[in-house]
Amino acid sequence: MRRRRRVADGGSKNVKTKRAPIANVERLPPSAPSDTYAALRIPNFRRYLLALFTLTLGIQIQGTVVGWQIYDLTHDPLALGIVGLAEALPAISMSLFAGHVADSHDRRRIALWALSVLVLCSVGLWWLAHPAPIGDLALTAPARVRAIYAVIVLSGLARAFLQPARQALSAELVPRTLYSNAITWRTGSWQMAAVLGPALGGGLYALGGTTLGYAVDAVLMTFAVGALFSVRHRSPVREVSDEPILSSITGGLRFVLGEPLLLSALTLDLFSVLFGGAIALLPVFAAEILHTGPTGLGLLRAAPAVGAVITSIALTRWPPFAHTGRNLLISVTGFGVCTILFGLSRSLWLSLGALALAGAFDMISVVIRSLMLQFRTPEALLGRVSSVNQIFIGSSNEIGSFESGLTARWWGAVTAVVVGGVATLVVVATVAWRVPSLRRLKQLVK
């Protein structure tokens, strides 16, 4: 069916429309600006948070178990970095196309398909954890490592499609006036799962090895699919224009490059995570520097999220938007300083404290950046801009893991972490100098 609709340039043209029903954001009674639980009063958003929580919990358990298993099989810090690279490369290569798909189709359905693939990846890792996963043929350690990398590559492809669809979907579930509150709860839920996941992963590994850890991971991923399936929402009908697909795919990138404030915020997070990626080396610190076991590794991985969760609770009451630019620069600076402190520490408790503070500072920067992205991006571009955000931020975690593993092989784990923290401070100083409008940015949300 064709209709003549008014288009942005003031003319009219024939466009096709998708016939999926529109499900508007649920209408609620007006909430007071200080209502901490405003976004949680929306049932669909609560179901979305449940899916996000269980998904993240499973991913964190998987990351802890994979890291310890790979290091146990190889005793090579570079092998830990390759885990990150195996996930980042497919995610980066498909991100822009995945954003285009998220803006062209029902975002909930895309997220469900991607989550289903992640369930299969979890089952695959569980299968590979057995002594003889292929009939009676026992895998050698190098073959097992390569098989794990292959599963991680598939996981990276699935997450490339999941992230832009999931992030754009969250904006559809709440009214614009509740964006700030919803982002704080969304980020806090993610961080809460990141607190429990690594500690649970370390405990499961110590209790039942890789088999138990991956089994729980697969169950949690399956539960996430069920929770997201229960969200009663379909993305609004969108016009299908005659824009070339390559132009549509790169639309999010062009938008970000044309927004100096948004670009500078993404750049800060990109390089702080890229250079300050101590998380990938935690198995090395746990085993060789702090001399703790899998349980200690779980505590180290959970520490940043503990600080972030405490901070997220505070941010529901006192959001950091009065002096947005200044707060963003201070938070990334604090992250860099805490990274250096962690690298120099030889005490488990001091290391946990440094990581917790790093998580607190990171939480502030994440909330500011997420709100900037959601408020400054048109709804029709949210998927594509979220895919750019994934390239800048999400994949920088994995590439940062590779960078940390590579520099740790060259210089040692301690030097790699300290140099990364110093590089983060240099990036903050450069952005503050080159983008004065960010320093002067005051009220983001009124």
Short mmCIF file of C-alpha atoms in Angstrom, two decimals:
data_model
loop_
_atom_site.label_atom_id
_atom_site.label_comp_id
_atom_site.label_asym_id
_atom_site.label_seq_id
_atom_site.Cartn_x
_atom_site.Cartn_y
_atom_site.Cartn_z
CA MET A 1 0.00 0.00 0.00
CA ARG A 2 1.39 3.39 -0.97
CA ARG A 3 0.58 6.75 0.52
CA ARG A 4 1.72 10.23 -0.28
CA ARG A 5 3.30 11.74 2.82
CA ARG A 6 4.98 15.02 3.53
CA VAL A 7 8.73 14.52 3.85
CA ALA A 8 11.36 16.54 5.66
CA ASP A 9 12.31 18.80 2.73
CA GLY A 10 8.75 20.02 2.36
CA GLY A 11 7.94 18.00 -0.76
CA SER A 12 6.03 14.77 -1.07
CA LYS A 13 7.01 11.37 -2.35
CA ASN A 14 5.76 7.84 -2.42
CA VAL A 15 6.88 5.79 0.55
CA LYS A 16 6.05 2.34 1.83
CA THR A 17 4.89 1.86 5.35
CA LYS A 18 5.16 -1.15 7.60
CA ARG A 19 1.86 -2.42 8.86
CA ALA A 20 3.01 -3.47 12.32
CA PRO A 21 0.70 -2.03 14.98
CA ILE A 22 1.85 0.96 16.93
CA ALA A 23 2.19 0.56 20.67
CA ASN A 24 2.66 3.92 22.27
CA VAL A 25 4.47 4.43 25.55
CA GLU A 26 2.11 3.76 28.41
CA ARG A 27 0.46 6.87 29.77
CA LEU A 28 0.93 7.46 33.47
CA PRO A 29 -0.34 10.04 35.92
CA PRO A 30 2.01 13.02 36.13
CA SER A 31 4.91 12.27 38.48
CA ALA A 32 6.70 14.73 40.67
CA PRO A 33 10.16 15.67 39.36
CA SER A 34 11.70 14.12 42.48
CA ASP A 35 9.89 10.79 42.06
CA THR A 36 12.79 8.33 42.29
CA TYR A 37 10.66 5.41 41.05
CA ALA A 38 8.87 7.17 38.18
CA ALA A 39 10.22 4.96 35.37
CA LEU A 40 9.65 1.81 37.41
CA ARG A 41 5.91 2.52 37.48
CA ILE A 42 5.80 1.50 33.79
CA PRO A 43 5.24 -2.30 33.59
CA ASN A 44 7.01 -2.73 30.23
CA PHE A 45 10.06 -0.90 31.51
CA ARG A 46 10.16 -3.14 34.59
CA ARG A 47 10.11 -6.23 32.35
CA TYR A 48 12.83 -4.69 30.21
CA LEU A 49 15.00 -4.11 33.30
CA LEU A 50 14.49 -7.72 34.36
CA ALA A 51 15.68 -8.91 30.95
CA LEU A 52 18.67 -6.55 31.10
CA PHE A 53 19.56 -7.67 34.63
CA THR A 54 19.51 -11.40 33.86
CA LEU A 55 21.29 -10.91 30.52
CA THR A 56 24.07 -8.91 32.16
CA LEU A 57 24.34 -11.35 35.04
CA GLY A 58 24.85 -14.20 32.57
CA ILE A 59 27.39 -12.22 30.53
CA GLN A 60 29.39 -11.35 33.64
CA ILE A 61 29.44 -14.95 34.85
CA GLN A 62 30.52 -16.05 31.39
CA GLY A 63 33.27 -13.42 31.22
CA THR A 64 34.68 -14.44 34.59
CA VAL A 65 34.66 -18.16 33.76
CA VAL A 66 36.08 -17.65 30.25
CA GLY A 67 38.87 -15.43 31.58
CA TRP A 68 39.93 -17.87 34.26
CA GLN A 69 39.61 -20.88 31.93
CA ILE A 70 41.65 -19.27 29.14
CA TYR A 71 44.39 -18.19 31.52
CA ASP A 72 44.39 -21.63 33.15
CA LEU A 73 44.82 -23.24 29.71
CA THR A 74 47.46 -20.84 28.38
CA HIS A 75 49.05 -18.84 31.23
CA ASP A 76 49.44 -16.08 28.64
CA PRO A 77 48.05 -12.56 29.26
CA LEU A 78 47.85 -11.99 25.51
CA ALA A 79 45.39 -14.90 25.27
CA LEU A 80 43.08 -12.92 27.58
CA GLY A 81 43.36 -9.94 25.25
CA ILE A 82 42.48 -12.09 22.25
CA VAL A 83 39.20 -12.99 23.97
CA GLY A 84 38.28 -9.31 23.83
CA LEU A 85 39.47 -8.97 20.24
CA ALA A 86 37.46 -12.04 19.17
CA GLU A 87 34.30 -10.31 20.39
CA ALA A 88 35.16 -6.76 19.31
CA LEU A 89 36.06 -7.33 15.66
CA PRO A 90 32.74 -8.87 14.58
CA ALA A 91 30.84 -6.38 16.74
CA ILE A 92 32.60 -3.41 15.12
CA SER A 93 32.29 -4.80 11.60
CA MET A 94 28.52 -5.25 11.91
CA SER A 95 27.58 -2.37 14.22
CA LEU A 96 26.59 0.23 11.63
CA PHE A 97 24.50 -2.26 9.69
CA ALA A 98 22.92 -3.47 12.95
CA GLY A 99 21.95 0.12 13.77
CA HIS A 100 20.30 0.47 10.36
CA VAL A 101 18.35 -2.76 11.03
CA ALA A 102 17.28 -1.47 14.47
CA ASP A 103 15.88 1.70 12.90
CA SER A 104 14.11 -0.21 10.11
CA HIS A 105 12.43 -3.06 12.00
CA ASP A 106 10.77 -3.89 15.29
CA ARG A 107 13.50 -3.38 17.89
CA ARG A 108 12.06 -5.84 20.41
CA ARG A 109 12.02 -8.63 17.81
CA ILE A 110 15.63 -7.95 16.80
CA ALA A 111 16.72 -8.05 20.44
CA LEU A 112 14.89 -11.36 20.93
CA TRP A 113 16.66 -12.99 17.97
CA ALA A 114 20.06 -11.73 19.13
CA LEU A 115 19.41 -12.92 22.68
CA SER A 116 18.47 -16.36 21.36
CA VAL A 117 21.86 -16.60 19.63
CA LEU A 118 23.56 -15.68 22.91
CA VAL A 119 21.70 -18.55 24.59
CA LEU A 120 23.15 -20.91 21.97
CA CYS A 121 26.63 -19.50 22.60
CA SER A 122 26.26 -20.16 26.34
CA VAL A 123 25.16 -23.73 25.62
CA GLY A 124 28.13 -24.11 23.28
CA LEU A 125 30.58 -23.02 25.97
CA TRP A 126 28.96 -25.44 28.42
CA TRP A 127 29.34 -28.23 25.86
CA LEU A 128 33.01 -27.37 25.29
CA ALA A 129 33.64 -27.41 29.04
CA HIS A 130 33.28 -31.19 29.16
CA PRO A 131 36.44 -33.31 28.92
CA ALA A 132 35.32 -34.94 25.65
CA PRO A 133 32.70 -32.66 24.02
CA ILE A 134 32.87 -34.27 20.55
CA GLY A 135 31.95 -37.92 20.91
CA ASP A 136 34.91 -39.79 22.37
CA LEU A 137 37.45 -37.31 20.98
CA ALA A 138 39.11 -35.31 23.74
CA LEU A 139 40.15 -31.81 22.71
CA THR A 140 43.71 -30.68 23.33
CA ALA A 141 44.17 -27.42 25.24
CA PRO A 142 45.03 -25.37 22.09
CA ALA A 143 42.03 -26.82 20.24
CA ARG A 144 39.75 -26.05 23.17
CA VAL A 145 41.02 -22.46 23.28
CA ARG A 146 40.38 -22.03 19.55
CA ALA A 147 36.86 -23.43 19.93
CA ILE A 148 36.14 -20.99 22.76
CA TYR A 149 37.37 -18.12 20.57
CA ALA A 150 35.00 -19.25 17.80
CA VAL A 151 32.02 -19.14 20.17
CA ILE A 152 33.08 -15.68 21.36
CA VAL A 153 33.16 -14.48 17.73
CA LEU A 154 29.56 -15.61 17.25
CA SER A 155 28.65 -13.94 20.54
CA GLY A 156 30.18 -10.69 19.28
CA LEU A 157 28.02 -10.82 16.15
CA ALA A 158 24.88 -11.33 18.23
CA ARG A 159 25.75 -8.50 20.59
CA ALA A 160 26.35 -6.21 17.59
CA PHE A 161 22.63 -6.50 16.77
CA LEU A 162 21.45 -6.67 20.37
CA GLN A 163 22.98 -3.45 21.67
CA PRO A 164 21.47 -0.82 19.31
CA ALA A 165 18.08 -2.55 19.31
CA ARG A 166 18.04 -2.87 23.11
CA GLN A 167 19.16 0.69 23.79
CA ALA A 168 16.76 2.22 21.27
CA LEU A 169 13.92 0.06 22.62
CA SER A 170 14.40 1.47 26.12
CA ALA A 171 13.68 4.97 24.79
CA GLU A 172 10.38 3.75 23.33
CA LEU A 173 9.17 2.36 26.65
CA VAL A 174 9.20 5.61 28.66
CA PRO A 175 8.07 9.18 27.93
CA ARG A 176 10.77 11.72 27.19
CA THR A 177 10.26 13.45 30.54
CA LEU A 178 11.45 10.28 32.30
CA TYR A 179 14.59 9.69 30.22
CA SER A 180 16.94 10.77 33.01
CA ASN A 181 15.24 8.59 35.61
CA ALA A 182 15.01 5.61 33.24
CA ILE A 183 18.68 5.83 32.23
CA THR A 184 19.76 5.93 35.86
CA TRP A 185 17.70 2.82 36.67
CA ARG A 186 18.83 1.08 33.50
CA THR A 187 22.50 1.75 34.21
CA GLY A 188 22.07 0.90 37.88
CA SER A 189 20.43 -2.43 37.02
CA TRP A 190 23.28 -3.25 34.67
CA GLN A 191 25.80 -2.38 37.35
CA MET A 192 23.98 -4.40 40.00
CA ALA A 193 24.21 -7.46 37.76
CA ALA A 194 27.85 -6.61 37.20
CA VAL A 195 28.35 -6.65 40.98
CA LEU A 196 26.78 -10.07 41.44
CA GLY A 197 27.91 -11.69 38.19
CA PRO A 198 31.70 -11.78 38.65
CA ALA A 199 31.48 -12.83 42.30
CA LEU A 200 28.92 -15.49 41.39
CA GLY A 201 31.06 -16.58 38.44
CA GLY A 202 34.14 -16.97 40.63
CA GLY A 203 32.16 -18.90 43.24
CA LEU A 204 30.59 -21.18 40.63
CA TYR A 205 34.00 -21.86 39.09
CA ALA A 206 35.45 -22.73 42.48
CA LEU A 207 32.43 -24.91 43.30
CA GLY A 208 31.85 -26.79 40.06
CA GLY A 209 34.36 -25.59 37.50
CA THR A 210 33.55 -24.35 34.00
CA THR A 211 30.65 -26.79 33.55
CA LEU A 212 28.60 -25.33 36.40
CA GLY A 213 29.49 -21.74 35.52
CA TYR A 214 28.39 -22.07 31.89
CA ALA A 215 25.24 -23.99 32.86
CA VAL A 216 24.06 -21.16 35.13
CA ASP A 217 25.00 -18.66 32.40
CA ALA A 218 22.81 -20.51 29.86
CA VAL A 219 19.85 -20.61 32.27
CA LEU A 220 20.10 -16.87 32.95
CA MET A 221 20.30 -16.07 29.23
CA THR A 222 17.18 -18.16 28.64
CA PHE A 223 15.37 -16.31 31.41
CA ALA A 224 16.36 -12.99 29.77
CA VAL A 225 14.70 -14.12 26.54
CA GLY A 226 11.51 -14.89 28.45
CA ALA A 227 11.52 -11.54 30.26
CA LEU A 228 12.00 -9.59 27.03
CA PHE A 229 9.32 -11.67 25.31
CA SER A 230 6.89 -10.55 28.04
CA VAL A 231 7.38 -6.88 27.06
CA ARG A 232 4.14 -5.97 25.28
CA HIS A 233 5.42 -3.44 22.80
CA ARG A 234 6.08 -3.01 19.11
CA SER A 235 8.13 -0.23 17.58
CA PRO A 236 6.08 2.51 15.88
CA VAL A 237 5.45 2.30 12.14
CA ARG A 238 8.28 4.05 10.29
CA GLU A 239 8.50 5.32 6.77
CA VAL A 240 10.61 3.38 4.30
CA SER A 241 12.37 6.03 2.24
CA ASP A 242 14.31 5.74 -1.00
CA GLU A 243 17.55 6.65 0.80
CA PRO A 244 20.42 4.40 -0.40
CA ILE A 245 21.23 1.73 2.14
CA LEU A 246 24.85 2.86 2.48
CA SER A 247 23.69 6.38 3.29
CA SER A 248 21.23 5.01 5.85
CA ILE A 249 23.86 2.78 7.46
CA THR A 250 26.27 5.69 7.92
CA GLY A 251 23.54 8.12 9.03
CA GLY A 252 24.31 7.63 12.73
CA LEU A 253 28.02 8.24 12.18
CA ARG A 254 27.35 11.45 10.25
CA PHE A 255 25.04 12.65 13.01
CA VAL A 256 27.60 12.03 15.76
CA LEU A 257 30.39 13.72 13.78
CA GLY A 258 28.14 16.76 13.42
CA GLU A 259 27.50 17.01 17.19
CA PRO A 260 30.75 18.24 18.85
CA LEU A 261 29.51 17.79 22.43
CA LEU A 262 28.28 14.26 21.83
CA LEU A 263 31.43 13.38 19.89
CA SER A 264 33.70 14.67 22.67
CA ALA A 265 31.76 12.70 25.31
CA LEU A 266 32.06 9.51 23.28
CA THR A 267 35.76 10.18 22.68
CA LEU A 268 36.40 10.55 26.41
CA ASP A 269 34.81 7.20 27.17
CA LEU A 270 36.42 5.52 24.17
CA PHE A 271 39.99 6.32 25.16
CA SER A 272 39.51 6.04 28.92
CA VAL A 273 38.22 2.49 28.48
CA LEU A 274 40.75 1.72 25.75
CA PHE A 275 43.75 2.79 27.84
CA GLY A 276 42.34 2.12 31.30
CA GLY A 277 41.20 -1.44 30.60
CA ALA A 278 42.59 -3.17 33.70
CA ILE A 279 39.65 -5.60 33.86
CA ALA A 280 41.12 -7.92 31.22
CA LEU A 281 44.26 -8.38 33.33
CA LEU A 282 42.47 -9.21 36.57
CA PRO A 283 43.25 -12.95 36.25
CA VAL A 284 46.96 -12.02 36.13
CA PHE A 285 46.65 -9.75 39.18
CA ALA A 286 44.59 -12.35 41.05
CA ALA A 287 47.00 -15.19 40.34
CA GLU A 288 50.46 -13.57 40.34
CA ILE A 289 50.34 -10.19 42.09
CA LEU A 290 47.62 -10.35 44.75
CA HIS A 291 47.88 -14.15 45.10
CA THR A 292 44.18 -14.91 45.37
CA GLY A 293 42.13 -17.60 43.63
CA PRO A 294 38.95 -17.71 41.51
CA THR A 295 36.86 -16.32 44.38
CA GLY A 296 39.24 -13.37 44.71
CA LEU A 297 39.05 -12.84 40.96
CA GLY A 298 35.27 -12.66 41.25
CA LEU A 299 35.58 -10.01 43.98
CA LEU A 300 37.99 -7.97 41.87
CA ARG A 301 35.68 -8.13 38.85
CA ALA A 302 32.71 -7.14 41.04
CA ALA A 303 34.41 -4.21 42.78
CA PRO A 304 33.91 -1.60 40.00
CA ALA A 305 30.23 -2.47 39.84
CA VAL A 306 29.86 -2.15 43.63
CA GLY A 307 31.04 1.45 43.41
CA ALA A 308 28.82 2.02 40.39
CA VAL A 309 25.68 0.65 42.08
CA ILE A 310 26.17 2.81 45.17
CA THR A 311 26.67 5.81 42.90
CA SER A 312 23.60 4.96 40.81
CA ILE A 313 21.44 4.97 43.92
CA ALA A 314 22.77 8.41 44.80
CA LEU A 315 22.19 9.64 41.23
CA THR A 316 18.47 8.83 41.40
CA ARG A 317 18.30 11.60 44.01
CA TRP A 318 21.12 13.90 42.92
CA PRO A 319 21.64 13.67 39.16
CA PRO A 320 24.96 15.20 37.96
CA PHE A 321 23.48 17.65 35.47
CA ALA A 322 23.97 21.05 37.14
CA HIS A 323 27.52 21.34 35.71
CA THR A 324 27.40 18.57 33.13
CA GLY A 325 30.65 19.20 31.25
CA ARG A 326 32.73 19.77 34.37
CA ASN A 327 31.31 16.67 36.05
CA LEU A 328 32.04 14.55 32.99
CA LEU A 329 35.68 15.67 32.86
CA ILE A 330 36.13 15.16 36.63
CA SER A 331 34.61 11.69 36.51
CA VAL A 332 36.91 10.47 33.71
CA THR A 333 39.89 12.03 35.52
CA GLY A 334 38.95 10.14 38.68
CA PHE A 335 38.69 6.93 36.67
CA GLY A 336 42.24 7.39 35.38
CA VAL A 337 43.66 8.14 38.84
CA CYS A 338 41.98 5.05 40.33
CA THR A 339 43.36 2.91 37.51
CA ILE A 340 46.89 4.03 38.38
CA LEU A 341 46.26 3.35 42.07
CA PHE A 342 45.04 -0.16 41.29
CA GLY A 343 48.10 -0.90 39.17
CA LEU A 344 50.46 0.14 41.98
CA SER A 345 48.59 -1.68 44.77
CA ARG A 346 49.83 -4.91 46.33
CA SER A 347 46.96 -5.17 48.82
CA LEU A 348 43.72 -6.94 47.92
CA TRP A 349 41.65 -4.47 49.95
CA LEU A 350 43.35 -1.40 48.45
CA SER A 351 42.89 -2.90 44.99
CA LEU A 352 39.20 -3.50 45.68
CA GLY A 353 38.80 0.08 46.91
CA ALA A 354 40.53 1.53 43.85
CA LEU A 355 38.37 -0.52 41.50
CA ALA A 356 35.20 0.45 43.40
CA LEU A 357 36.06 4.16 43.10
CA ALA A 358 36.84 3.69 39.42
CA GLY A 359 33.38 2.16 39.00
CA ALA A 360 31.78 5.09 40.82
CA PHE A 361 33.45 7.65 38.56
CA ASP A 362 32.63 5.57 35.48
CA MET A 363 28.96 5.43 36.50
CA ILE A 364 28.74 9.23 36.50
CA SER A 365 30.28 9.50 33.05
CA VAL A 366 28.03 6.74 31.67
CA VAL A 367 24.84 8.42 32.91
CA ILE A 368 25.88 11.79 31.49
CA ARG A 369 26.88 10.33 28.14
CA SER A 370 23.75 8.17 27.86
CA LEU A 371 21.45 11.10 28.54
CA MET A 372 23.30 13.31 26.06
CA LEU A 373 22.90 10.63 23.42
CA GLN A 374 19.22 10.02 24.10
CA PHE A 375 18.20 13.68 24.33
CA ARG A 376 20.18 14.92 21.33
CA THR A 377 19.30 12.08 18.94
CA PRO A 378 16.05 11.98 16.91
CA GLU A 379 14.00 8.84 17.63
CA ALA A 380 14.33 7.60 14.05
CA LEU A 381 18.14 7.65 14.39
CA LEU A 382 18.43 6.10 17.84
CA GLY A 383 19.39 2.65 16.59
CA ARG A 384 22.10 3.93 14.27
CA VAL A 385 23.52 6.38 16.80
CA SER A 386 23.45 3.63 19.45
CA SER A 387 25.48 1.48 17.06
CA VAL A 388 28.07 4.25 16.81
CA ASN A 389 28.04 4.43 20.59
CA GLN A 390 28.66 0.68 20.62
CA ILE A 391 31.70 1.12 18.39
CA PHE A 392 33.05 3.95 20.52
CA ILE A 393 32.25 2.50 23.93
CA GLY A 394 31.13 -1.12 23.88
CA SER A 395 33.81 -2.44 21.57
CA SER A 396 36.49 -0.31 23.21
CA ASN A 397 36.15 -2.62 26.22
CA GLU A 398 37.15 -5.59 24.11
CA ILE A 399 39.85 -3.74 22.14
CA GLY A 400 41.08 -2.30 25.43
CA SER A 401 41.36 -5.87 26.68
CA PHE A 402 43.56 -6.73 23.70
CA GLU A 403 45.66 -3.60 24.22
CA SER A 404 46.09 -4.44 27.89
CA GLY A 405 47.05 -8.03 27.10
CA LEU A 406 49.56 -6.91 24.48
CA THR A 407 51.22 -4.25 26.67
CA ALA A 408 51.23 -6.68 29.61
CA ARG A 409 53.21 -9.14 27.51
CA TRP A 410 55.68 -6.38 26.59
CA TRP A 411 56.05 -4.54 29.90
CA GLY A 412 54.29 -6.64 32.52
CA ALA A 413 50.78 -6.28 33.95
CA VAL A 414 51.59 -3.55 36.47
CA THR A 415 53.29 -1.24 33.98
CA ALA A 416 50.53 -1.81 31.42
CA VAL A 417 47.81 -0.73 33.87
CA VAL A 418 49.72 2.31 35.18
CA VAL A 419 50.60 3.53 31.68
CA GLY A 420 46.96 3.09 30.68
CA GLY A 421 45.81 5.26 33.58
CA VAL A 422 48.32 7.98 32.70
CA ALA A 423 47.17 7.88 29.06
CA THR A 424 43.58 8.37 30.25
CA LEU A 425 44.59 11.57 32.08
CA VAL A 426 46.32 12.84 28.93
CA VAL A 427 43.14 12.24 26.91
CA VAL A 428 41.02 14.16 29.45
CA ALA A 429 43.40 17.11 29.36
CA THR A 430 43.41 17.11 25.56
CA VAL A 431 39.61 17.02 25.23
CA ALA A 432 39.18 19.73 27.88
CA TRP A 433 41.63 21.94 25.98
CA ARG A 434 40.33 21.24 22.46
CA VAL A 435 36.58 21.36 23.25
CA PRO A 436 35.98 24.36 25.52
CA SER A 437 32.22 24.12 24.91
CA LEU A 438 32.24 20.86 26.86
CA ARG A 439 33.95 22.51 29.83
CA ARG A 440 31.33 25.26 29.80
CA LEU A 441 28.33 22.95 29.39
CA LYS A 442 26.03 23.62 32.34
CA GLN A 443 22.47 22.35 32.53
CA LEU A 444 21.79 19.35 30.31
CA VAL A 445 18.37 18.56 31.78
CA LYS A 446 16.05 21.21 33.14
#
